[in-house]
């Protein structure tokens, strides 16, 4: 028997895993799932047919509720007769026995994206704070060679030495007129 | 909505909304549209009759119904009413009302943005729905 420990991540994974099990307490008697209160994770037996709500798989491998109460069983018996004799509530009950969510419920939009984007921005902001703190407290002092006076002298020295005279900086300086070309 | 509008299997495409009034004389996209020049291309009628025959099997079992429906829904088309009729009758043979309602939900979903396909299907299926006593999701109030 294959077991898949599914950690409680919240959201889709757990919902799917729990949708795959109906009446978890009763399932324990089948030896498929062990659910003690101390356990954090639920094990899903992946070798058994699973239930899922998918728009592209309208009829999943098994019914949602495979363990029925007596009233549900008697309704199932009534289903063998003419369906016109079933009331609306009975029809809905039969539907809910086989399926967890209707198509519109499946396709409901959630606000999860707001949580995700919010989390992203929070972490970006936190990173920004770290970077700023680092700039203040970690970076050494700005070297004096970046001062404008030093930069001027540095450029003059480069021109005097004829740095990159062919196509580079000295080629852009007009030595006769003492200005940039 | 006249029956002539929807003679062929209504084919939908992800790229742009095709006009539903496309006539039969236009190029019919073959079911398995691969680029081989040889090989028989199945016509719409052959496709339809193949699926009607599949669901008409008298002793169809639950697995075959599920497999058939899931495969059919996987295609890029909305099934013809006669295929769905055959499938609903198969549900009846299997005493499975829930699946019948599910099938109706699924084809409404397949129609996607083309909101007029589903009412047409229900209109065409109405005799069978009344005969078998299948309520539509709208009648049951589970279409919200």
mmCIF file of C-alpha atoms in Angstrom:
data_model
loop_
_atom_site.group_PDB
_atom_site.id
_atom_site.type_symbol
_atom_site.label_atom_id
_atom_site.label_comp_id
_atom_site.label_asym_id
_atom_site.label_seq_id
_atom_site.Cartn_x
_atom_site.Cartn_y
_atom_site.Cartn_z
ATOM 1 C CA UNK A 1 0.000 0.000 0.000
ATOM 2 C CA UNK A 2 1.414 3.330 -0.974
ATOM 3 C CA UNK A 3 1.389 6.049 1.600
ATOM 4 C CA UNK A 4 1.920 9.691 0.981
ATOM 5 C CA UNK A 5 2.539 11.827 4.054
ATOM 6 C CA UNK A 6 1.102 15.200 3.237
ATOM 7 C CA UNK A 7 2.285 17.913 5.560
ATOM 8 C CA UNK A 8 -0.250 20.468 6.652
ATOM 9 C CA UNK A 9 0.687 23.321 4.364
ATOM 10 C CA UNK A 10 -2.754 24.790 4.302
ATOM 11 C CA UNK A 11 -4.645 25.633 1.203
ATOM 12 C CA UNK A 12 -4.879 23.476 -1.841
ATOM 13 C CA UNK A 13 -2.799 20.467 -0.796
ATOM 14 C CA UNK A 14 -4.653 19.789 2.400
ATOM 15 C CA UNK A 15 -8.040 20.489 0.884
ATOM 16 C CA UNK A 16 -7.360 18.015 -1.873
ATOM 17 C CA UNK A 17 -6.029 15.444 0.518
ATOM 18 C CA UNK A 18 -9.001 15.848 2.789
ATOM 19 C CA UNK A 19 -11.385 15.772 -0.144
ATOM 20 C CA UNK A 20 -9.813 12.478 -1.079
ATOM 21 C CA UNK A 21 -10.859 11.112 2.252
ATOM 22 C CA UNK A 22 -14.402 11.176 3.354
ATOM 23 C CA UNK A 23 -15.300 10.625 6.977
ATOM 24 C CA UNK A 24 -11.682 10.265 8.071
ATOM 25 C CA UNK A 25 -12.560 8.783 11.434
ATOM 26 C CA UNK A 26 -14.414 5.932 9.818
ATOM 27 C CA UNK A 27 -11.712 5.429 7.221
ATOM 28 C CA UNK A 28 -9.345 4.471 10.008
ATOM 29 C CA UNK A 29 -11.263 1.254 10.386
ATOM 30 C CA UNK A 30 -10.254 0.320 6.854
ATOM 31 C CA UNK A 31 -6.629 0.651 7.803
ATOM 32 C CA UNK A 32 -6.125 3.270 5.157
ATOM 33 C CA UNK A 33 -5.586 6.334 7.262
ATOM 34 C CA UNK A 34 -4.212 6.672 10.755
ATOM 35 C CA UNK A 35 -5.317 9.875 12.391
ATOM 36 C CA UNK A 36 -4.094 10.241 15.931
ATOM 37 C CA UNK A 37 -4.346 13.626 17.531
ATOM 38 C CA UNK A 38 -0.603 13.825 18.016
ATOM 39 C CA UNK A 39 0.102 13.431 14.330
ATOM 40 C CA UNK A 40 0.577 16.561 12.336
ATOM 41 C CA UNK A 41 0.269 15.049 8.891
ATOM 42 C CA UNK A 42 -2.447 13.014 7.253
ATOM 43 C CA UNK A 43 -1.445 10.020 5.182
ATOM 44 C CA UNK A 44 -3.375 9.539 1.982
ATOM 45 C CA UNK A 45 -3.458 6.116 0.432
ATOM 46 C CA UNK A 46 -2.565 6.886 -3.166
ATOM 47 C CA UNK A 47 -3.114 3.316 -4.323
ATOM 48 C CA UNK A 48 -6.864 3.648 -3.862
ATOM 49 C CA UNK A 49 -9.102 5.558 -6.263
ATOM 50 C CA UNK A 50 -9.151 9.173 -5.192
ATOM 51 C CA UNK A 51 -11.805 11.819 -5.337
ATOM 52 C CA UNK A 52 -11.142 15.266 -6.710
ATOM 53 C CA UNK A 53 -13.162 18.145 -8.032
ATOM 54 C CA UNK A 54 -11.813 19.090 -11.416
ATOM 55 C CA UNK A 55 -13.514 20.925 -14.193
ATOM 56 C CA UNK A 56 -11.834 18.710 -16.775
ATOM 57 C CA UNK A 57 -12.662 15.457 -14.954
ATOM 58 C CA UNK A 58 -16.336 15.741 -14.167
ATOM 59 C CA UNK A 59 -16.687 12.148 -12.941
ATOM 60 C CA UNK A 60 -13.849 11.305 -10.544
ATOM 61 C CA UNK A 61 -12.614 7.815 -9.769
ATOM 62 C CA UNK A 62 -14.848 7.389 -6.790
ATOM 63 C CA UNK A 63 -17.882 8.879 -5.151
ATOM 64 C CA UNK A 64 -17.211 11.518 -2.565
ATOM 65 C CA UNK A 65 -19.007 9.711 0.239
ATOM 66 C CA UNK A 66 -18.353 6.017 0.059
ATOM 67 C CA UNK A 67 -19.513 5.274 3.552
ATOM 68 C CA UNK A 68 -23.208 6.027 3.749
ATOM 69 C CA UNK A 69 -25.524 6.448 6.673
ATOM 70 C CA UNK A 70 -28.695 4.384 6.705
ATOM 71 C CA UNK A 71 -30.829 7.239 5.458
ATOM 72 C CA UNK A 72 -28.390 7.776 2.622
ATOM 73 C CA UNK A 73 -28.479 4.101 1.791
ATOM 74 C CA UNK A 74 -32.247 4.109 1.637
ATOM 75 C CA UNK A 75 -32.108 7.146 -0.627
ATOM 76 C CA UNK A 76 -29.760 5.237 -2.878
ATOM 77 C CA UNK A 77 -32.352 2.476 -3.017
ATOM 78 C CA UNK A 78 -35.015 5.001 -3.967
ATOM 79 C CA UNK A 79 -32.694 6.185 -6.728
ATOM 80 C CA UNK A 80 -33.160 2.834 -8.434
ATOM 81 C CA UNK A 81 -36.779 3.728 -9.068
ATOM 82 C CA UNK A 82 -38.124 6.537 -11.262
ATOM 83 C CA UNK A 83 -36.221 9.730 -10.649
ATOM 84 C CA UNK A 84 -39.310 11.834 -11.114
ATOM 85 C CA UNK A 85 -40.444 10.572 -7.714
ATOM 86 C CA UNK A 86 -37.470 12.130 -5.980
ATOM 87 C CA UNK A 87 -37.927 15.532 -4.429
ATOM 88 C CA UNK A 88 -35.544 18.388 -5.132
ATOM 89 C CA UNK A 89 -33.892 18.001 -1.750
ATOM 90 C CA UNK A 90 -33.399 14.290 -2.348
ATOM 91 C CA UNK A 91 -31.818 14.955 -5.713
ATOM 92 C CA UNK A 92 -29.502 17.517 -4.198
ATOM 93 C CA UNK A 93 -28.671 15.050 -1.414
ATOM 94 C CA UNK A 94 -27.807 12.390 -3.992
ATOM 95 C CA UNK A 95 -25.613 14.871 -5.819
ATOM 96 C CA UNK A 96 -23.791 15.838 -2.639
ATOM 97 C CA UNK A 97 -23.245 12.179 -1.805
ATOM 98 C CA UNK A 98 -21.350 11.735 -5.024
ATOM 99 C CA UNK A 99 -19.681 15.117 -5.279
ATOM 100 C CA UNK A 100 -18.172 17.551 -2.841
ATOM 101 C CA UNK A 101 -18.398 20.743 -4.856
ATOM 102 C CA UNK A 102 -20.595 21.828 -7.716
ATOM 103 C CA UNK A 103 -18.954 23.344 -10.765
ATOM 104 C CA UNK A 104 -19.650 26.925 -9.703
ATOM 105 C CA UNK A 105 -18.224 26.172 -6.247
ATOM 106 C CA UNK A 106 -15.141 24.654 -7.844
ATOM 107 C CA UNK A 107 -14.588 27.702 -9.949
ATOM 108 C CA UNK A 108 -14.974 30.168 -7.147
ATOM 109 C CA UNK A 109 -12.267 32.727 -7.133
ATOM 110 C CA UNK A 110 -10.398 33.206 -3.937
ATOM 111 C CA UNK A 111 -8.547 36.173 -2.529
ATOM 112 C CA UNK A 112 -5.394 34.129 -2.137
ATOM 113 C CA UNK A 113 -3.567 36.264 -4.667
ATOM 114 C CA UNK A 114 -3.863 39.252 -2.360
ATOM 115 C CA UNK A 115 -2.149 37.273 0.392
ATOM 116 C CA UNK A 116 0.576 36.170 -1.993
ATOM 117 C CA UNK A 117 1.258 39.664 -3.354
ATOM 118 C CA UNK A 118 1.130 41.098 0.139
ATOM 119 C CA UNK A 119 3.669 38.565 1.311
ATOM 120 C CA UNK A 120 5.931 39.334 -1.624
ATOM 121 C CA UNK A 121 5.855 43.071 -0.922
ATOM 122 C CA UNK A 122 6.446 42.534 2.773
ATOM 123 C CA UNK A 123 9.537 40.512 2.061
ATOM 124 C CA UNK A 124 10.755 43.001 -0.542
ATOM 125 C CA UNK A 125 10.257 45.782 1.960
ATOM 126 C CA UNK A 126 12.063 43.889 4.670
ATOM 127 C CA UNK A 127 14.946 43.240 2.287
ATOM 128 C CA UNK A 128 15.022 46.933 1.497
ATOM 129 C CA UNK A 129 15.329 47.736 5.189
ATOM 130 C CA UNK A 130 18.203 45.281 5.510
ATOM 131 C CA UNK A 131 19.996 46.812 2.547
ATOM 132 C CA UNK A 132 19.569 50.343 3.953
ATOM 133 C CA UNK A 133 20.827 49.314 7.399
ATOM 134 C CA UNK A 134 23.777 47.648 5.714
ATOM 135 C CA UNK A 135 24.605 50.796 3.824
ATOM 136 C CA UNK A 136 24.637 52.809 7.039
ATOM 137 C CA UNK A 137 26.361 50.382 9.380
ATOM 138 C CA UNK A 138 28.408 47.987 7.260
ATOM 139 C CA UNK A 139 29.800 49.851 4.261
ATOM 140 C CA UNK A 140 33.153 51.604 4.914
ATOM 141 C CA UNK A 141 33.550 55.347 4.448
ATOM 142 C CA UNK A 142 33.400 56.720 0.893
ATOM 143 C CA UNK A 143 36.952 56.829 -0.461
ATOM 144 C CA UNK A 144 38.419 60.298 -0.895
ATOM 145 C CA UNK A 145 39.335 59.482 -4.460
ATOM 146 C CA UNK A 146 35.674 60.040 -5.397
ATOM 147 C CA UNK A 147 35.779 63.716 -4.437
ATOM 148 C CA UNK A 148 35.295 66.105 -7.380
ATOM 149 C CA UNK A 149 38.696 67.791 -6.861
ATOM 150 C CA UNK A 150 40.498 64.469 -6.915
ATOM 151 C CA UNK A 151 38.517 63.347 -9.995
ATOM 152 C CA UNK A 152 39.587 66.506 -11.849
ATOM 153 C CA UNK A 153 43.223 65.945 -11.029
ATOM 154 C CA UNK A 154 42.860 62.293 -12.000
ATOM 155 C CA UNK A 155 41.411 63.192 -15.380
ATOM 156 C CA UNK A 156 44.124 65.754 -16.016
ATOM 157 C CA UNK A 157 46.768 63.148 -15.234
ATOM 158 C CA UNK A 158 45.121 60.689 -17.608
ATOM 159 C CA UNK A 159 45.148 63.244 -20.400
ATOM 160 C CA UNK A 160 48.766 64.125 -19.647
ATOM 161 C CA UNK A 161 49.709 60.465 -19.884
ATOM 162 C CA UNK A 162 47.803 60.148 -23.184
ATOM 163 C CA UNK A 163 45.550 57.320 -21.906
ATOM 164 C CA UNK A 164 43.715 55.579 -24.805
ATOM 165 C CA UNK A 165 44.875 58.064 -27.429
ATOM 166 C CA UNK A 166 43.515 56.184 -30.442
ATOM 167 C CA UNK A 167 39.838 55.811 -29.739
ATOM 168 C CA UNK A 168 39.492 56.466 -26.022
ATOM 169 C CA UNK A 169 39.509 59.444 -23.723
ATOM 170 C CA UNK A 170 42.657 61.215 -24.944
ATOM 171 C CA UNK A 171 41.420 61.039 -28.519
ATOM 172 C CA UNK A 172 38.425 63.122 -27.482
ATOM 173 C CA UNK A 173 40.608 65.897 -26.020
ATOM 174 C CA UNK A 174 41.885 68.620 -28.264
ATOM 175 C CA UNK A 175 45.444 69.234 -26.979
ATOM 176 C CA UNK A 176 46.002 72.382 -29.016
ATOM 177 C CA UNK A 177 42.923 74.209 -27.887
ATOM 178 C CA UNK A 178 42.864 72.686 -24.412
ATOM 179 C CA UNK A 179 39.219 71.599 -24.557
ATOM 180 C CA UNK A 180 37.074 68.667 -25.486
ATOM 181 C CA UNK A 181 36.603 68.072 -29.165
ATOM 182 C CA UNK B 1 -32.625 28.875 -32.115
ATOM 183 C CA UNK B 2 -33.131 26.641 -35.108
ATOM 184 C CA UNK B 3 -31.659 23.198 -35.261
ATOM 185 C CA UNK B 4 -29.846 24.110 -38.432
ATOM 186 C CA UNK B 5 -27.526 26.403 -36.578
ATOM 187 C CA UNK B 6 -25.953 23.589 -34.670
ATOM 188 C CA UNK B 7 -25.933 20.703 -37.075
ATOM 189 C CA UNK B 8 -22.322 19.839 -36.705
ATOM 190 C CA UNK B 9 -20.600 19.068 -33.459
ATOM 191 C CA UNK B 10 -19.982 22.520 -32.112
ATOM 192 C CA UNK B 11 -16.238 23.000 -32.093
ATOM 193 C CA UNK B 12 -14.677 25.601 -29.914
ATOM 194 C CA UNK B 13 -11.247 27.072 -30.194
ATOM 195 C CA UNK B 14 -9.151 28.833 -27.603
ATOM 196 C CA UNK B 15 -8.050 31.460 -30.100
ATOM 197 C CA UNK B 16 -10.915 33.794 -30.699
ATOM 198 C CA UNK B 17 -14.586 32.993 -30.589
ATOM 199 C CA UNK B 18 -15.718 31.133 -33.660
ATOM 200 C CA UNK B 19 -19.106 31.941 -35.064
ATOM 201 C CA UNK B 20 -21.603 29.316 -34.063
ATOM 202 C CA UNK B 21 -23.384 29.662 -37.363
ATOM 203 C CA UNK B 22 -20.417 28.248 -39.255
ATOM 204 C CA UNK B 23 -21.911 26.008 -41.879
ATOM 205 C CA UNK B 24 -20.964 22.452 -42.634
ATOM 206 C CA UNK B 25 -19.348 23.413 -45.927
ATOM 207 C CA UNK B 26 -16.451 25.067 -44.196
ATOM 208 C CA UNK B 27 -13.332 23.138 -43.336
ATOM 209 C CA UNK B 28 -14.161 20.665 -40.639
ATOM 210 C CA UNK B 29 -11.313 20.278 -38.202
ATOM 211 C CA UNK B 30 -10.565 16.575 -37.948
ATOM 212 C CA UNK B 31 -10.675 15.027 -34.544
ATOM 213 C CA UNK B 32 -7.004 14.131 -34.376
ATOM 214 C CA UNK B 33 -5.663 17.008 -36.385
ATOM 215 C CA UNK B 34 -2.143 15.975 -37.183
ATOM 216 C CA UNK B 35 -0.326 16.926 -40.326
ATOM 217 C CA UNK B 36 -0.278 13.656 -42.161
ATOM 218 C CA UNK B 37 -1.500 13.767 -45.699
ATOM 219 C CA UNK B 38 -2.612 10.167 -45.702
ATOM 220 C CA UNK B 39 -4.815 8.533 -43.132
ATOM 221 C CA UNK B 40 -8.556 8.706 -42.901
ATOM 222 C CA UNK B 41 -10.066 11.783 -41.303
ATOM 223 C CA UNK B 42 -13.100 11.036 -39.202
ATOM 224 C CA UNK B 43 -16.161 13.043 -40.101
ATOM 225 C CA UNK B 44 -18.371 14.716 -37.535
ATOM 226 C CA UNK B 45 -21.112 12.144 -38.054
ATOM 227 C CA UNK B 46 -18.722 9.269 -37.522
ATOM 228 C CA UNK B 47 -17.443 10.864 -34.358
ATOM 229 C CA UNK B 48 -20.983 11.443 -33.072
ATOM 230 C CA UNK B 49 -22.210 7.960 -33.900
ATOM 231 C CA UNK B 50 -19.135 6.383 -32.357
ATOM 232 C CA UNK B 51 -19.830 8.116 -29.077
ATOM 233 C CA UNK B 52 -23.565 7.446 -29.182
ATOM 234 C CA UNK B 53 -22.779 3.772 -29.666
ATOM 235 C CA UNK B 54 -20.308 3.864 -26.794
ATOM 236 C CA UNK B 55 -22.848 5.158 -24.316
ATOM 237 C CA UNK B 56 -25.636 3.010 -25.717
ATOM 238 C CA UNK B 57 -24.023 -0.195 -24.554
ATOM 239 C CA UNK B 58 -26.823 -1.903 -22.613
ATOM 240 C CA UNK B 59 -24.606 -3.280 -19.869
ATOM 241 C CA UNK B 60 -22.299 -0.296 -19.643
ATOM 242 C CA UNK B 61 -20.568 -0.162 -16.284
ATOM 243 C CA UNK B 62 -19.786 2.786 -14.064
ATOM 244 C CA UNK B 63 -16.121 2.858 -14.996
ATOM 245 C CA UNK B 64 -16.928 2.996 -18.707
ATOM 246 C CA UNK B 65 -19.356 5.827 -18.119
ATOM 247 C CA UNK B 66 -16.772 7.809 -16.147
ATOM 248 C CA UNK B 67 -14.018 7.072 -18.639
ATOM 249 C CA UNK B 68 -16.213 7.995 -21.563
ATOM 250 C CA UNK B 69 -17.404 11.248 -20.047
ATOM 251 C CA UNK B 70 -13.975 12.343 -18.883
ATOM 252 C CA UNK B 71 -12.510 11.603 -22.299
ATOM 253 C CA UNK B 72 -15.355 13.368 -24.084
ATOM 254 C CA UNK B 73 -14.962 16.421 -21.892
ATOM 255 C CA UNK B 74 -11.267 16.406 -22.691
ATOM 256 C CA UNK B 75 -11.957 17.087 -26.362
ATOM 257 C CA UNK B 76 -12.045 20.604 -27.733
ATOM 258 C CA UNK B 77 -15.755 20.568 -28.464
ATOM 259 C CA UNK B 78 -19.186 20.559 -26.889
ATOM 260 C CA UNK B 79 -20.824 17.167 -27.444
ATOM 261 C CA UNK B 80 -23.890 16.919 -29.607
ATOM 262 C CA UNK B 81 -27.213 16.512 -27.837
ATOM 263 C CA UNK B 82 -27.550 12.965 -29.101
ATOM 264 C CA UNK B 83 -24.294 11.941 -27.442
ATOM 265 C CA UNK B 84 -25.398 13.503 -24.172
ATOM 266 C CA UNK B 85 -28.794 11.856 -24.554
ATOM 267 C CA UNK B 86 -27.101 8.501 -24.826
ATOM 268 C CA UNK B 87 -24.920 9.284 -21.813
ATOM 269 C CA UNK B 88 -27.871 10.344 -19.679
ATOM 270 C CA UNK B 89 -29.673 7.131 -20.527
ATOM 271 C CA UNK B 90 -26.548 5.254 -19.516
ATOM 272 C CA UNK B 91 -26.713 7.061 -16.168
ATOM 273 C CA UNK B 92 -30.287 5.843 -15.833
ATOM 274 C CA UNK B 93 -29.231 2.247 -16.460
ATOM 275 C CA UNK B 94 -26.621 2.691 -13.763
ATOM 276 C CA UNK B 95 -29.111 4.321 -11.339
ATOM 277 C CA UNK B 96 -26.820 7.341 -11.063
ATOM 278 C CA UNK B 97 -28.709 10.618 -10.946
ATOM 279 C CA UNK B 98 -25.766 12.547 -9.525
ATOM 280 C CA UNK B 99 -23.619 11.762 -12.557
ATOM 281 C CA UNK B 100 -26.419 12.830 -14.870
ATOM 282 C CA UNK B 101 -26.577 16.242 -13.223
ATOM 283 C CA UNK B 102 -22.780 16.413 -13.249
ATOM 284 C CA UNK B 103 -22.756 15.792 -16.995
ATOM 285 C CA UNK B 104 -25.064 18.745 -17.525
ATOM 286 C CA UNK B 105 -22.803 20.947 -15.423
ATOM 287 C CA UNK B 106 -19.762 19.758 -17.343
ATOM 288 C CA UNK B 107 -21.134 20.585 -20.787
ATOM 289 C CA UNK B 108 -22.241 23.988 -19.600
ATOM 290 C CA UNK B 109 -18.653 24.509 -18.548
ATOM 291 C CA UNK B 110 -17.364 23.268 -21.893
ATOM 292 C CA UNK B 111 -19.393 25.891 -23.719
ATOM 293 C CA UNK B 112 -17.280 28.502 -21.993
ATOM 294 C CA UNK B 113 -18.017 32.049 -23.125
ATOM 295 C CA UNK B 114 -20.620 30.886 -25.658
ATOM 296 C CA UNK B 115 -23.605 31.321 -23.421
ATOM 297 C CA UNK B 116 -26.204 30.205 -25.937
ATOM 298 C CA UNK B 117 -24.954 26.630 -26.362
ATOM 299 C CA UNK B 118 -26.150 25.312 -23.017
ATOM 300 C CA UNK B 119 -29.756 26.521 -23.330
ATOM 301 C CA UNK B 120 -29.849 24.930 -26.778
ATOM 302 C CA UNK B 121 -28.591 21.637 -25.368
ATOM 303 C CA UNK B 122 -31.164 21.702 -22.585
ATOM 304 C CA UNK B 123 -33.851 22.467 -25.131
ATOM 305 C CA UNK B 124 -32.818 19.495 -27.241
ATOM 306 C CA UNK B 125 -32.481 17.228 -24.241
ATOM 307 C CA UNK B 126 -35.758 18.278 -22.625
ATOM 308 C CA UNK B 127 -37.707 15.201 -23.760
ATOM 309 C CA UNK B 128 -35.114 12.901 -22.239
ATOM 310 C CA UNK B 129 -34.806 15.010 -19.108
ATOM 311 C CA UNK B 130 -38.548 14.861 -18.536
ATOM 312 C CA UNK B 131 -38.758 11.181 -19.412
ATOM 313 C CA UNK B 132 -36.003 10.201 -17.002
ATOM 314 C CA UNK B 133 -36.876 12.793 -14.377
ATOM 315 C CA UNK B 134 -33.474 14.477 -14.412
ATOM 316 C CA UNK B 135 -33.486 17.974 -12.975
ATOM 317 C CA UNK B 136 -31.073 20.506 -14.377
ATOM 318 C CA UNK B 137 -28.644 22.220 -12.021
ATOM 319 C CA UNK B 138 -30.663 25.415 -12.480
ATOM 320 C CA UNK B 139 -33.859 23.710 -11.342
ATOM 321 C CA UNK B 140 -32.093 22.400 -8.264
ATOM 322 C CA UNK B 141 -30.574 25.763 -7.528
ATOM 323 C CA UNK B 142 -26.982 24.501 -7.483
ATOM 324 C CA UNK B 143 -25.873 26.549 -10.447
ATOM 325 C CA UNK B 144 -24.575 29.442 -8.326
#
